[in-house]
Coordinates of C-alpha atoms and ligand atoms in Angstrom, one line a residue:
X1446 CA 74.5 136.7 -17.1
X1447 CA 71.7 133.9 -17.4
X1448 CA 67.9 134.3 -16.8
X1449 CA 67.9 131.5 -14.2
X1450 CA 70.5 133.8 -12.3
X1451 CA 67.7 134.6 -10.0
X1452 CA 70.5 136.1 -7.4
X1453 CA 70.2 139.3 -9.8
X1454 CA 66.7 139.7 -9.2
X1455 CA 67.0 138.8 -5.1
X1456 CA 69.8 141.5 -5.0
X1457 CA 68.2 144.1 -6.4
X1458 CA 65.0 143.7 -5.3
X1459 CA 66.3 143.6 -1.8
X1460 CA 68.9 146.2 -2.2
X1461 CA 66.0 148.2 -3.3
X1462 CA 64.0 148.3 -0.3
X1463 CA 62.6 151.0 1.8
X1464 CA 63.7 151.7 4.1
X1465 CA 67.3 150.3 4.3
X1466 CA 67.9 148.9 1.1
X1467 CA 71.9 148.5 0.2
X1468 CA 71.4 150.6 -3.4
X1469 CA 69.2 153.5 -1.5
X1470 CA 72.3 154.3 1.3
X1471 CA 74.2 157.0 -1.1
X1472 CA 72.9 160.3 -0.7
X1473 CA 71.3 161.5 -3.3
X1474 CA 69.5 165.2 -3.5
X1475 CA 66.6 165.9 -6.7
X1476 CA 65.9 169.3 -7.7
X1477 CA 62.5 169.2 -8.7
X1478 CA 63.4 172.6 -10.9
X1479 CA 66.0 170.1 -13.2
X1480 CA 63.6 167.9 -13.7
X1481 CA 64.7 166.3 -17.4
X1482 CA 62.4 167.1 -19.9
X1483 CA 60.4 164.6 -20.3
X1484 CA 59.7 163.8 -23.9
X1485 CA 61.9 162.0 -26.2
X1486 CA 62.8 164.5 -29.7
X1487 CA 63.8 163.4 -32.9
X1488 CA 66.0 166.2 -34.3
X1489 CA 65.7 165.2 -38.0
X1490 CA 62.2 163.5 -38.4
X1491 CA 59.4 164.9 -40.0
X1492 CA 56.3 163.8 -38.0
X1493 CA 53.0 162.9 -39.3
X1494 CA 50.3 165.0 -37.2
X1495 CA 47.5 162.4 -35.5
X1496 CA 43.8 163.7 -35.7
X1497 CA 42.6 165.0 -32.2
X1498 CA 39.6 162.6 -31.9
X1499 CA 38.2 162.6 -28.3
X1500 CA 34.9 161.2 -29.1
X1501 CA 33.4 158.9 -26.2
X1502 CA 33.1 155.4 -27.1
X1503 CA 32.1 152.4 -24.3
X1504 CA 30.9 153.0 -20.3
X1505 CA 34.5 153.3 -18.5
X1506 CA 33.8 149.8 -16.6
X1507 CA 32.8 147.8 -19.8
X1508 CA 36.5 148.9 -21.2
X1509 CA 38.3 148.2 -18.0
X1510 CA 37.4 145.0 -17.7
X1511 CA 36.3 143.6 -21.9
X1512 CA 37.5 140.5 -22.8
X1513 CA 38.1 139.9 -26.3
X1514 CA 38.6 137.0 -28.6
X1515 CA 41.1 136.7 -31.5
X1516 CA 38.0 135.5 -33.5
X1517 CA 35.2 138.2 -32.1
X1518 CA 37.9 141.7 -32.6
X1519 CA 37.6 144.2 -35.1
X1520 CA 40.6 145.5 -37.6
X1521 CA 42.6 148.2 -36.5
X1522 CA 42.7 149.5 -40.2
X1523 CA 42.7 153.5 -39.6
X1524 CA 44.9 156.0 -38.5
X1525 CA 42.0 157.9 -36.2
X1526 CA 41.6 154.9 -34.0
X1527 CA 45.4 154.6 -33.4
X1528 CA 45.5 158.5 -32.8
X1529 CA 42.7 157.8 -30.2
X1530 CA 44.5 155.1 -28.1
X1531 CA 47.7 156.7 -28.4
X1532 CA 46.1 160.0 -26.8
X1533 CA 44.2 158.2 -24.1
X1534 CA 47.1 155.9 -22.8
X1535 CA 49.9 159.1 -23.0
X1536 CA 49.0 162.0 -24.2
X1537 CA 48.5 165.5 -22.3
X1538 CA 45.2 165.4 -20.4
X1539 CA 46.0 169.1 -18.5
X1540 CA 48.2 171.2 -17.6
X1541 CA 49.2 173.1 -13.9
X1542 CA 51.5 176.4 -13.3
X1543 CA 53.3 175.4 -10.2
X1544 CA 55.2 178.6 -8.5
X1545 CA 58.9 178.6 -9.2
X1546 CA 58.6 175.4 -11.6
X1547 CA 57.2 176.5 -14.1
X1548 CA 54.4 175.0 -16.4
X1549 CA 53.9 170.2 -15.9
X1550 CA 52.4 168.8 -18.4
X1551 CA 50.3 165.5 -16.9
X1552 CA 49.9 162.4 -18.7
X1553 CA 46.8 159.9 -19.4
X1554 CA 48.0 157.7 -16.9
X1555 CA 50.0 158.7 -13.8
X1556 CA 53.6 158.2 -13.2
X1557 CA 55.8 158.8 -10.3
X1558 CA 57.2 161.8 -9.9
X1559 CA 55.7 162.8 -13.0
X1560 CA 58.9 162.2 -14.6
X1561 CA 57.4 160.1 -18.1
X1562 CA 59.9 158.1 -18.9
X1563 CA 58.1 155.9 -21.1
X1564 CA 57.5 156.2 -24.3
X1565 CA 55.7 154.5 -27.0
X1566 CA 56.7 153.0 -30.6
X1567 CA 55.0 151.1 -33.5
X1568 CA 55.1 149.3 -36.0
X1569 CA 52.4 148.5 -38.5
X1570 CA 51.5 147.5 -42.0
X1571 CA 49.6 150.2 -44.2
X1572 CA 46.4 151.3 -42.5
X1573 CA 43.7 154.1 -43.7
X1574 CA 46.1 157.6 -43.1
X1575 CA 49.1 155.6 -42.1
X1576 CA 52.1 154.1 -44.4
X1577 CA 53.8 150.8 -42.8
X1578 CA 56.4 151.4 -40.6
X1579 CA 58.4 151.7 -37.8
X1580 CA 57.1 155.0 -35.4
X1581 CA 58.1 156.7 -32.2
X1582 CA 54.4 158.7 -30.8
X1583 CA 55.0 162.3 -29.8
X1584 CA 52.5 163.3 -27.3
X1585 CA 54.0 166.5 -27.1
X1586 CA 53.5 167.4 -30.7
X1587 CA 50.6 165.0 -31.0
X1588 CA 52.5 163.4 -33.9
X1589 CA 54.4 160.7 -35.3
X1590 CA 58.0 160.1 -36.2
X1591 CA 58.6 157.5 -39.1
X1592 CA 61.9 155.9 -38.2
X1593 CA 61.7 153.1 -40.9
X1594 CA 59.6 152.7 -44.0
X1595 CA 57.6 149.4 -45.1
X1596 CA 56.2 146.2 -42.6
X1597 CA 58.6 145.3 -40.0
X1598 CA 56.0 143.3 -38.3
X1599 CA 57.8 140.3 -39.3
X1600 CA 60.8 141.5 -37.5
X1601 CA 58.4 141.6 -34.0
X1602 CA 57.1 137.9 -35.1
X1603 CA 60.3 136.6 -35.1
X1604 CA 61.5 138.0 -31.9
X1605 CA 58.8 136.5 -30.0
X1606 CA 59.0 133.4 -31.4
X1607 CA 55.9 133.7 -33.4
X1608 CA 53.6 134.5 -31.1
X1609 CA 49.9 134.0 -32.7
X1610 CA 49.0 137.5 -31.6
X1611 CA 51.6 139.8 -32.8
X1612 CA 51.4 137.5 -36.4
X1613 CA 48.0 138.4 -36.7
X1614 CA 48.2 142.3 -35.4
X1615 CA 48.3 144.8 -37.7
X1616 CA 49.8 147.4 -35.4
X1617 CA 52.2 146.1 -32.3
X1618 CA 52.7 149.2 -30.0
X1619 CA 56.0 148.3 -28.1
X1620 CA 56.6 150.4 -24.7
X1621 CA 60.0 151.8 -23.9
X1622 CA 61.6 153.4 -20.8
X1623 CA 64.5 155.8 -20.5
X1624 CA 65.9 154.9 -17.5
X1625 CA 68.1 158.5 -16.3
X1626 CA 64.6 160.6 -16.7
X1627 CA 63.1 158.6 -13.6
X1628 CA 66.5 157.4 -11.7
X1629 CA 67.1 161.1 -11.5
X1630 CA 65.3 161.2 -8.5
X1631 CA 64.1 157.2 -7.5
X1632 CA 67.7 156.1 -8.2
X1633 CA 68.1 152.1 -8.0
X1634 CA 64.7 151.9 -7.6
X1635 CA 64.0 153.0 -11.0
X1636 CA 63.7 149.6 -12.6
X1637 CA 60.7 148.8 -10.9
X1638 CA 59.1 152.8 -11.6
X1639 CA 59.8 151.0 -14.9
X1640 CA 57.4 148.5 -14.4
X1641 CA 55.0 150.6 -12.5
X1642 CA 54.6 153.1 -15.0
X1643 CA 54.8 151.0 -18.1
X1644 CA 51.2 148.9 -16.4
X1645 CA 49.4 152.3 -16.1
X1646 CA 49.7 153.3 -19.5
X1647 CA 49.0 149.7 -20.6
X1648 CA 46.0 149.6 -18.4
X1649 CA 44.4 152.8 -20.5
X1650 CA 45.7 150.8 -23.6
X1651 CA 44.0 147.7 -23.1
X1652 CA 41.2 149.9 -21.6
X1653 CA 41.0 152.2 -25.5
X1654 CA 41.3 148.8 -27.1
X1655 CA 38.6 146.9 -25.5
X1656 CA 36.5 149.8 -26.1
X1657 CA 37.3 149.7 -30.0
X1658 CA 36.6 146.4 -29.4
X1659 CA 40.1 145.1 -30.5
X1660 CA 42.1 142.4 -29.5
X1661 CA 44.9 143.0 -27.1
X1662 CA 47.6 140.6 -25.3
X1663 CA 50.6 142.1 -23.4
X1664 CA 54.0 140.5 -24.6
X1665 CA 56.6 140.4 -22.1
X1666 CA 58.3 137.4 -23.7
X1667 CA 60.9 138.1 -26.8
X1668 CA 64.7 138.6 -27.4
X1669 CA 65.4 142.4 -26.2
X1670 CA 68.2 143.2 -28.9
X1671 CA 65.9 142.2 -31.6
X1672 CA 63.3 144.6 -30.6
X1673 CA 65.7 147.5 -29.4
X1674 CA 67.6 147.5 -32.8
X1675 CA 64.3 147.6 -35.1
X1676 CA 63.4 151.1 -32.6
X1677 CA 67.1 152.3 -32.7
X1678 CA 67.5 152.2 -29.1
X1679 CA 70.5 153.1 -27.3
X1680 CA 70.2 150.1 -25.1
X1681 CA 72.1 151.9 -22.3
X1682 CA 70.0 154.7 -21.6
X1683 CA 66.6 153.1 -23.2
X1684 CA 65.0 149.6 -22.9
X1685 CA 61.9 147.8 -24.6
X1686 CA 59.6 146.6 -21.8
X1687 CA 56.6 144.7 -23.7
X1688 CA 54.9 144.6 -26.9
X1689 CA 51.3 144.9 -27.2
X1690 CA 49.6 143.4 -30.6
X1691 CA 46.5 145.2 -31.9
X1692 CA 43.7 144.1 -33.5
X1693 CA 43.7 140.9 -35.9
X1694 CA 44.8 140.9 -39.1
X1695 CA 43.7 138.4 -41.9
X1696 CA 46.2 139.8 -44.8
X1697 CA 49.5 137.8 -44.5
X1698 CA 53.1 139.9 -44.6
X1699 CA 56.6 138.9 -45.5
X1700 CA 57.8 136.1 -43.7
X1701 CA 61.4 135.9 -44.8
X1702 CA 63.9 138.0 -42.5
X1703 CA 64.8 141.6 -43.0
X1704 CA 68.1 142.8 -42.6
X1705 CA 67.7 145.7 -39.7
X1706 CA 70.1 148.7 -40.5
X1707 CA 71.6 150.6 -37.8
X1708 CA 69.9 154.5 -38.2
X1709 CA 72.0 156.3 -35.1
X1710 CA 68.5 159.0 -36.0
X1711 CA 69.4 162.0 -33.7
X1712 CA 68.2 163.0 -30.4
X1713 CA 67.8 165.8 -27.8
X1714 CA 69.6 164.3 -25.2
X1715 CA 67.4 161.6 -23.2
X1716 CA 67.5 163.1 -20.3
X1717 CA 69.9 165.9 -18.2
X1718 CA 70.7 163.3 -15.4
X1719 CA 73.6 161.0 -17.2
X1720 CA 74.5 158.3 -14.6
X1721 CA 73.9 154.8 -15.7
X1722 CA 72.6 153.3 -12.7
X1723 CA 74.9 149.6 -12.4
X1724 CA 72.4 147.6 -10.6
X1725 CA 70.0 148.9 -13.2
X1726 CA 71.7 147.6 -16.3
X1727 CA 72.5 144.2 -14.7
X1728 CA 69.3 143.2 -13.8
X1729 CA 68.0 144.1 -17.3
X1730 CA 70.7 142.3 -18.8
X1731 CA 70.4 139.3 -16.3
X1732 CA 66.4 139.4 -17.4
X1733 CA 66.8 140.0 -20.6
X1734 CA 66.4 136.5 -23.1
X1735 CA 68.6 136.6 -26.1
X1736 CA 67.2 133.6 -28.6
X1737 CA 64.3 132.4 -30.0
X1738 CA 64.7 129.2 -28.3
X1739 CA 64.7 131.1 -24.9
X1740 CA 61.8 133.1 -25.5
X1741 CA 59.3 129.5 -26.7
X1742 CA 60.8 128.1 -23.7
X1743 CA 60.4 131.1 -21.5
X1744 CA 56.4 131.0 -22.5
X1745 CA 55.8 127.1 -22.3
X1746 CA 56.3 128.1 -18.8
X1747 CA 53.1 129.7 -18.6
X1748 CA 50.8 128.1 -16.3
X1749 CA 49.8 130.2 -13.3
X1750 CA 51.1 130.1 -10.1
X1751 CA 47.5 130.6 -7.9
X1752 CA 47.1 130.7 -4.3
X1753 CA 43.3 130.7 -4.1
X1754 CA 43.7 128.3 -1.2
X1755 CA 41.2 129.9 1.3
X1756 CA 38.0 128.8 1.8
X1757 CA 35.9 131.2 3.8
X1758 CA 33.3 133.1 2.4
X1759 CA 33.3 136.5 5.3
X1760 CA 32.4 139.1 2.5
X1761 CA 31.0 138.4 -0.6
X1762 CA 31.8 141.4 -2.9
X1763 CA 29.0 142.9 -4.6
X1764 CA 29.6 145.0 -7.8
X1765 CA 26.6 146.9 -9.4
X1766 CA 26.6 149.3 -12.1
X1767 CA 24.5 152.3 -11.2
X1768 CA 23.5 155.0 -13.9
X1769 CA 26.6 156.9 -13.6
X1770 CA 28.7 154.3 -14.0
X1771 CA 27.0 153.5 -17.5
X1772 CA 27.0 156.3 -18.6
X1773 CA 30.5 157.6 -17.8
X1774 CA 32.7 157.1 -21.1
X1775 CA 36.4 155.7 -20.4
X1776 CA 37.3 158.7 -22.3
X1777 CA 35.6 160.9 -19.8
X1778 CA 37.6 159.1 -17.2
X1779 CA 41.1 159.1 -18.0
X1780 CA 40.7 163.0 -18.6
X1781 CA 39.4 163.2 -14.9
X1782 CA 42.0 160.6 -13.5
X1783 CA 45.1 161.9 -11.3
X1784 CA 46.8 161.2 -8.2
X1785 CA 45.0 162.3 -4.9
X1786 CA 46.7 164.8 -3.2
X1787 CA 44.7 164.6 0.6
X1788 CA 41.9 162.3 1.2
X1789 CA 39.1 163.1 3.9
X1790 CA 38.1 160.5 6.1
X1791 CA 35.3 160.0 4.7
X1792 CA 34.1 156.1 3.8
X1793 CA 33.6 155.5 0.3
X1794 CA 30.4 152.6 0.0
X1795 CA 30.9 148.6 -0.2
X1796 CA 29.4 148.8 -3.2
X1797 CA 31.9 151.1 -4.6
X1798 CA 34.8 148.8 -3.5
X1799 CA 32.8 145.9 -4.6
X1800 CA 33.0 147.1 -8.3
X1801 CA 36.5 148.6 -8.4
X1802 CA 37.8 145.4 -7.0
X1803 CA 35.8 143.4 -9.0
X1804 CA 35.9 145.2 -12.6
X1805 CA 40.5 145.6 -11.9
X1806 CA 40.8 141.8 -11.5
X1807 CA 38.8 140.4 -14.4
X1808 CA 42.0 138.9 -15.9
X1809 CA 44.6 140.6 -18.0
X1810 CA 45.9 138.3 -21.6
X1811 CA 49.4 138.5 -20.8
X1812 CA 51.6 135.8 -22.7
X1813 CA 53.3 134.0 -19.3
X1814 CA 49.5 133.5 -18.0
X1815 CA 48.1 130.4 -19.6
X1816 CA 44.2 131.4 -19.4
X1817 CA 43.0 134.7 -18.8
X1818 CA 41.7 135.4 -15.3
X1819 CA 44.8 133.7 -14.2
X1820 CA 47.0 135.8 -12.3
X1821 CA 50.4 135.8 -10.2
X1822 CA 49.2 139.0 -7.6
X1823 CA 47.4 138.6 -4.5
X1824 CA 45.7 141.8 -3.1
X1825 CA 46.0 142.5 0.1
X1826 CA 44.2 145.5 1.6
X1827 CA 44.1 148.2 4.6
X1828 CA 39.8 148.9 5.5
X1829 CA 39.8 151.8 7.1
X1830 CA 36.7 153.5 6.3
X1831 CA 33.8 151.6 4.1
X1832 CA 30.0 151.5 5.1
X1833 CA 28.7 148.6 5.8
X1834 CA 32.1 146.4 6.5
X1835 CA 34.2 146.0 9.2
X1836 CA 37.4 147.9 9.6
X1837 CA 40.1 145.5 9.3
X1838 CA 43.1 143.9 7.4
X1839 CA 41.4 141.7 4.4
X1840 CA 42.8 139.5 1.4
X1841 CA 40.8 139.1 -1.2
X1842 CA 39.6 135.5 -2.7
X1843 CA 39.6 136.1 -6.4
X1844 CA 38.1 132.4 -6.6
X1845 CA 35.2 133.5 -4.3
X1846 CA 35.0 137.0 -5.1
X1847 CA 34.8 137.6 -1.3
X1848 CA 36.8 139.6 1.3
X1849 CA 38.3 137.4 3.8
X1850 CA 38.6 139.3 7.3
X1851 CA 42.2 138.8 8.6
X1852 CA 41.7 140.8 11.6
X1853 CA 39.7 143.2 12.6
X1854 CA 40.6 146.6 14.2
X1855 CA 41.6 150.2 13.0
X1856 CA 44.3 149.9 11.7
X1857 CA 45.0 154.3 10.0
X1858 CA 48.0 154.9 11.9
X1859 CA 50.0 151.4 10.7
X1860 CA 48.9 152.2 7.0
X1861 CA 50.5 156.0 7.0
X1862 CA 53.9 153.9 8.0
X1863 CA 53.6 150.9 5.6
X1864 CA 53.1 154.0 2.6
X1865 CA 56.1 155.6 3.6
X1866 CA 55.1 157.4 6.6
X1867 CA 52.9 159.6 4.3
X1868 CA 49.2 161.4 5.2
X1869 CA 47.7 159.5 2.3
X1870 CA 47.2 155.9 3.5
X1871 CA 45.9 156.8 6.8
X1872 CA 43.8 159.3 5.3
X1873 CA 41.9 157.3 2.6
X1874 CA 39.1 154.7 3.0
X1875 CA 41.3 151.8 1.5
X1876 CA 44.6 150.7 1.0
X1877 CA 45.9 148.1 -1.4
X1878 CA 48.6 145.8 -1.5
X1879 CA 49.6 144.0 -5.0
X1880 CA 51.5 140.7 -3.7
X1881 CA 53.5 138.0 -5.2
X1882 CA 55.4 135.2 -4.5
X1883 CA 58.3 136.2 -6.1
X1884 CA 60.5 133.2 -4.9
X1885 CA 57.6 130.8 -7.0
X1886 CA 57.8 133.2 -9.8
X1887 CA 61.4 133.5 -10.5
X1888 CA 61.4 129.7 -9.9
X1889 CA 59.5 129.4 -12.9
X1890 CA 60.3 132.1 -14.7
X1891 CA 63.5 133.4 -14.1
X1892 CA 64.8 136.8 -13.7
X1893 CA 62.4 138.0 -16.3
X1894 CA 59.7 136.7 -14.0
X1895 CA 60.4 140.2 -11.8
X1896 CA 59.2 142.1 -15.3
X1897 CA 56.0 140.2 -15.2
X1898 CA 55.0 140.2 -11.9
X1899 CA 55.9 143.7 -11.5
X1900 CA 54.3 144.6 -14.9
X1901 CA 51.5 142.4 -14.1
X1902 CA 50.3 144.4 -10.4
X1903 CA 51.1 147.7 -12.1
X1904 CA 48.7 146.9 -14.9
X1905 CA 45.8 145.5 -12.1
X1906 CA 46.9 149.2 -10.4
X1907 CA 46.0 151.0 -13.3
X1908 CA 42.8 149.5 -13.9
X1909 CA 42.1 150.7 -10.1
X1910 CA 43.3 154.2 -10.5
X1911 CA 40.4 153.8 -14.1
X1912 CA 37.8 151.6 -12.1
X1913 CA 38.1 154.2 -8.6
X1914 CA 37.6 157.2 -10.7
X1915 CA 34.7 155.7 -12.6
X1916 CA 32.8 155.5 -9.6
X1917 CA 33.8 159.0 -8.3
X1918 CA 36.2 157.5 -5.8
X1919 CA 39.7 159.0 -5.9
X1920 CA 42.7 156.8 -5.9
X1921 CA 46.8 157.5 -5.3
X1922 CA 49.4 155.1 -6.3
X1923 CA 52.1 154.9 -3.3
X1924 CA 55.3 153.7 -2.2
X1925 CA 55.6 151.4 0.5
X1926 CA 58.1 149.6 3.0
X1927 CA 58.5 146.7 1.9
X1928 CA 59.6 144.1 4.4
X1929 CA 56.9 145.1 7.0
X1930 CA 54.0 145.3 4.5
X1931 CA 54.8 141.3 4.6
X1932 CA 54.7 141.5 8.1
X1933 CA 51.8 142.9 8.9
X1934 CA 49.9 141.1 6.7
X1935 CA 51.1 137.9 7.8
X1936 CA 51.2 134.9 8.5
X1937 CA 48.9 135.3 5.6
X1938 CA 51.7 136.6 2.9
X1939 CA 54.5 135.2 4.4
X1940 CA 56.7 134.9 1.5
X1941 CA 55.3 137.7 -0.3
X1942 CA 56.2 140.4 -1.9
X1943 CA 54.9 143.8 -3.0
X1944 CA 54.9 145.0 -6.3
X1945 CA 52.2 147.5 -5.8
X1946 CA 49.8 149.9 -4.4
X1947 CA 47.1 151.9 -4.2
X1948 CA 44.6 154.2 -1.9
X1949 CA 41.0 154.5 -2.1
X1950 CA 39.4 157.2 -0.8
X1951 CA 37.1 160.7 -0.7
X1952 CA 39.0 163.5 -0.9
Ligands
FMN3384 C1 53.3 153.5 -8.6 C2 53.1 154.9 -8.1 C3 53.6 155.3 -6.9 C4 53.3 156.6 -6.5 N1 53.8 156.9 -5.2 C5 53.5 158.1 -4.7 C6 53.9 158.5 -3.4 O1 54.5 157.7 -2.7 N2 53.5 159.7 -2.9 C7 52.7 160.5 -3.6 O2 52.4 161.6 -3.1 N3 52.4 160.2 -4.9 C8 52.7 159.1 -5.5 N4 52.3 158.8 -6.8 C9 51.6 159.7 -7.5 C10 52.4 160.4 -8.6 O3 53.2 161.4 -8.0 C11 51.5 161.0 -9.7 O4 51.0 159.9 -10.5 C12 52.2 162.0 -10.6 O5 52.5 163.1 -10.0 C13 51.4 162.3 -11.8 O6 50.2 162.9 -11.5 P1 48.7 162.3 -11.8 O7 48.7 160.9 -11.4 O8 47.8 163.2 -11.1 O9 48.6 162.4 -13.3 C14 52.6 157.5 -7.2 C15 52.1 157.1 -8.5 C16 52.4 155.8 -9.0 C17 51.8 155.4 -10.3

């Protein structure tokens, strides 16, 4: 199987599809009460417990939507600043008795059906509290596990083809996903919960970063069996998805290659559910790049596909940082983020749409976008309910800033059946489509073009879920339908995809 395949990716993405997707036809039944439990143990490894540092740092809007320069970021050189980014993008933010399930943890950053089946590694050089080496974070325990011992950042160099950021990092965070924990109950569909759950928890990241003021760029490019053998990963059941450099680094680490020993470290089982979804593994085999050659030529490939092709100006967005906004920390924010449960009908303000919209897309460094700001999703978006514009279906100009009006009309009842026939959409004040072209983006791209896009709109999502509840709007991720999403927004996403979406709303 070959990363130009791009069959792989049409297969599964369209066997995948609500509501009569080829891989969804089985019957299937979850009990919520079996849900796997969803942290990953090692039986034999001593952890090293993180200081509980919540202290506030930047407004939540400054750290959504930061840019920073290899040249203007600060060292990651201490063990609390790791613990506090770690916490923030997965650890435990509160906890709810549910009758007959018992106690569910929640996470930093959502994830559907609260399964968590991502889970976070790193490797660094020495820092202040922290020996190089190879870690697995424990959210549960608030700790981490040393798999290996000494820098095998030049291992993560290598398999990314030298890629200026993760050379210059001196902690890589690299993002896994046991695929049985979700698939247990989204089946086939799992590999793109991968995706989808991965971009929240690198939207806090990058959001904990900016607000250290450290460097960040998300790596999608680099050969998978390099990076699953330095974690240990039984590349069945569990999958690196990208790599996200640090901080910048000016002290210069062994350059010649290390030998990476098998460790086979014991595990409570991954997950109760044991099926190994076929559709699953093929397409992250099929997207999967396997030399170094692959991966330079995989990221040469880099320039943007853009479609800011529209020229009309209807609504200008206007973002404005009030008081509150300033002064709400992005710490104070992910504590406060979940998942709406029932929105009112209420409208939330064009202002607060302006600056949600405005502070998600600022641009994201991700190593198959050439400049940042560039960016492969379109946003589409439901209006039903915002003062002072008109109810309507609306895609937004990212050149212009602006809303353009597609048509105008109430349109509640279509976006309760485009999320799945669910209250949610029709109930909230907004709804939000994350779009691609996916037939330009595996053109250039290949198969691992779906990881990118998808990763891409789930990172922009996350930043919404951060930016909505920063400006005391609640937000929902949602699943969707998605041949008639395309429909009804076109001709104007003919040939689009979803990858994506949101609701805005009051509850
Ligand atoms: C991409 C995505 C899709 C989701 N889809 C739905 C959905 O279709 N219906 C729903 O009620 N909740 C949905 N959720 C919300 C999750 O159930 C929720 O994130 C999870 O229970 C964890 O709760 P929290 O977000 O409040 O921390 C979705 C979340 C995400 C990130």
């Amino acid at each position: 199987m070959n990363n130009d395949e791009t069959q792989i990716t049409w297969n599964y993405h369209n066997g995948t599809k609500h509501p009569n997707g080829i891989f969804l036809m089985k019957p299937h039944f979850y009990d919520p009460a079996l849900r796997p439990y969803p942290y990953k143990i090692y039986k034999t490894l001593k952890g090293i417990p993180l200081p509980n540092d919540k202290h506030s740092t930047l407004p939540a809007i400054k750290s959504i939507s930061e840019f920073i320069s290899q040249n203007k970021s600060n060292n990651l050189s201490d063990l609390q600043s790791l613990s506090h980014i770690l916490y923030f993008s997965s650890g435990i933010t509160k906890t709810i008795n549910y009758a007959g399930l018992g106690e569910f943890e929640f996470r930093a950053a959502s994830c559907t059906g609260a399964l968590y089946h991502i889970e976070i590694y790193l490797v660094c050089r020495d820092i202040l509290g922290l020996d190089a080496g190879v870690y697995h974070f424990d959210p549960k325990q608030m700790k981490l596990d040393q798999l290996r011992k000494g820098d095998f950042r030049s291992v993560l160099v290598n398999a990314t083809a030298d890629n200026f950021d993760v050379k210059h990092a001196p902690v890589i965070l690299v993002y896994t996903d046991i695929f049985t924990r979700n698939s247990t109950k989204y089946r086939t569909r799992e590999y793109r919960h991968a995706f989808w759950d991965c971009g929240t928890i690198i939207a806090n990241t990058l959001a904990m970063c900016n607000s250290h003021h450290f460097r960040t760029k998300v790596i999608m490019g680099f050969v998978d069996d390099v990076v699953n053998s330095l974690l240990d990963l039984n590349q069945e059941k569990e999958v690196s998805l990208a790599l996200i450099p640090i901080g910048k680094d000016i002290s210069v680490f062994p350059e010649e290659p290390i030998e990476i020993e098998k460790l086979n470290l014991p595990t409570e089982p991954l997950s109760n559910y044991n099926y190994d979804d076929p559709e699953i593994t093929k397409l992250h085999y099929a997207s999967s790049l396997t030399s170094l050659r692959q991966v330079s030529s995989w990221r040469s490939k880099n320039s943007s596909i853009q479609s800011y092709d529209s020229s009309t100006k209807d609504d200008v967005l206007e973002p404005k940082l009030d008081e509150i906004s300033v002064g709400t920390s992005i710490e104070t924010v992910i504590v406060k983020r979940g998942s709406a449960r029932k929105f009112s009908r209420k409208s939330i303000s064009f202002q607060q749409l302006s600056t949600i919209i405005y502070y998600s897309t600022h641009g994201i460094c991700m190593d198959f976008l050439q400049n940042y700001g560039d960016s492969i999703i379109d946003l589409y978006i439901i209006v039903n309910s915002v003062e002072n514009l008109k109810s309507g279906i609306y895609y937004f100009n990212k050149k212009s800033n602006s809303l353009e009006l597609l048509k105008e009309g109430i349109f509640r009842n279509e976006a309760m059946h485009l999320g799945l026939d669910q209250d949610l959409p029709g109930d909230g004040s907004v709804c939000i489509f994350f779009m691609t072209d996916l037939e330009k983006v595996l053109d250039k791209l290949g198969n691992r073009g779906y990881r990118a896009a998808q990763m891409e709109a789930s990172i922009i999502g996350g930043r919404f879920y951060l930016a909505a509840y920063s400006q005391k709007v609640e937000a929902t991720g949602l699943t969707f339908y998605d041949d008639e999403v395309t429909e009804f927004f076109s001709p104007h996403s003919k040939n689009k995809n979803t990858m994506f979406m949101i609701v805005l709303g009051k509850k």
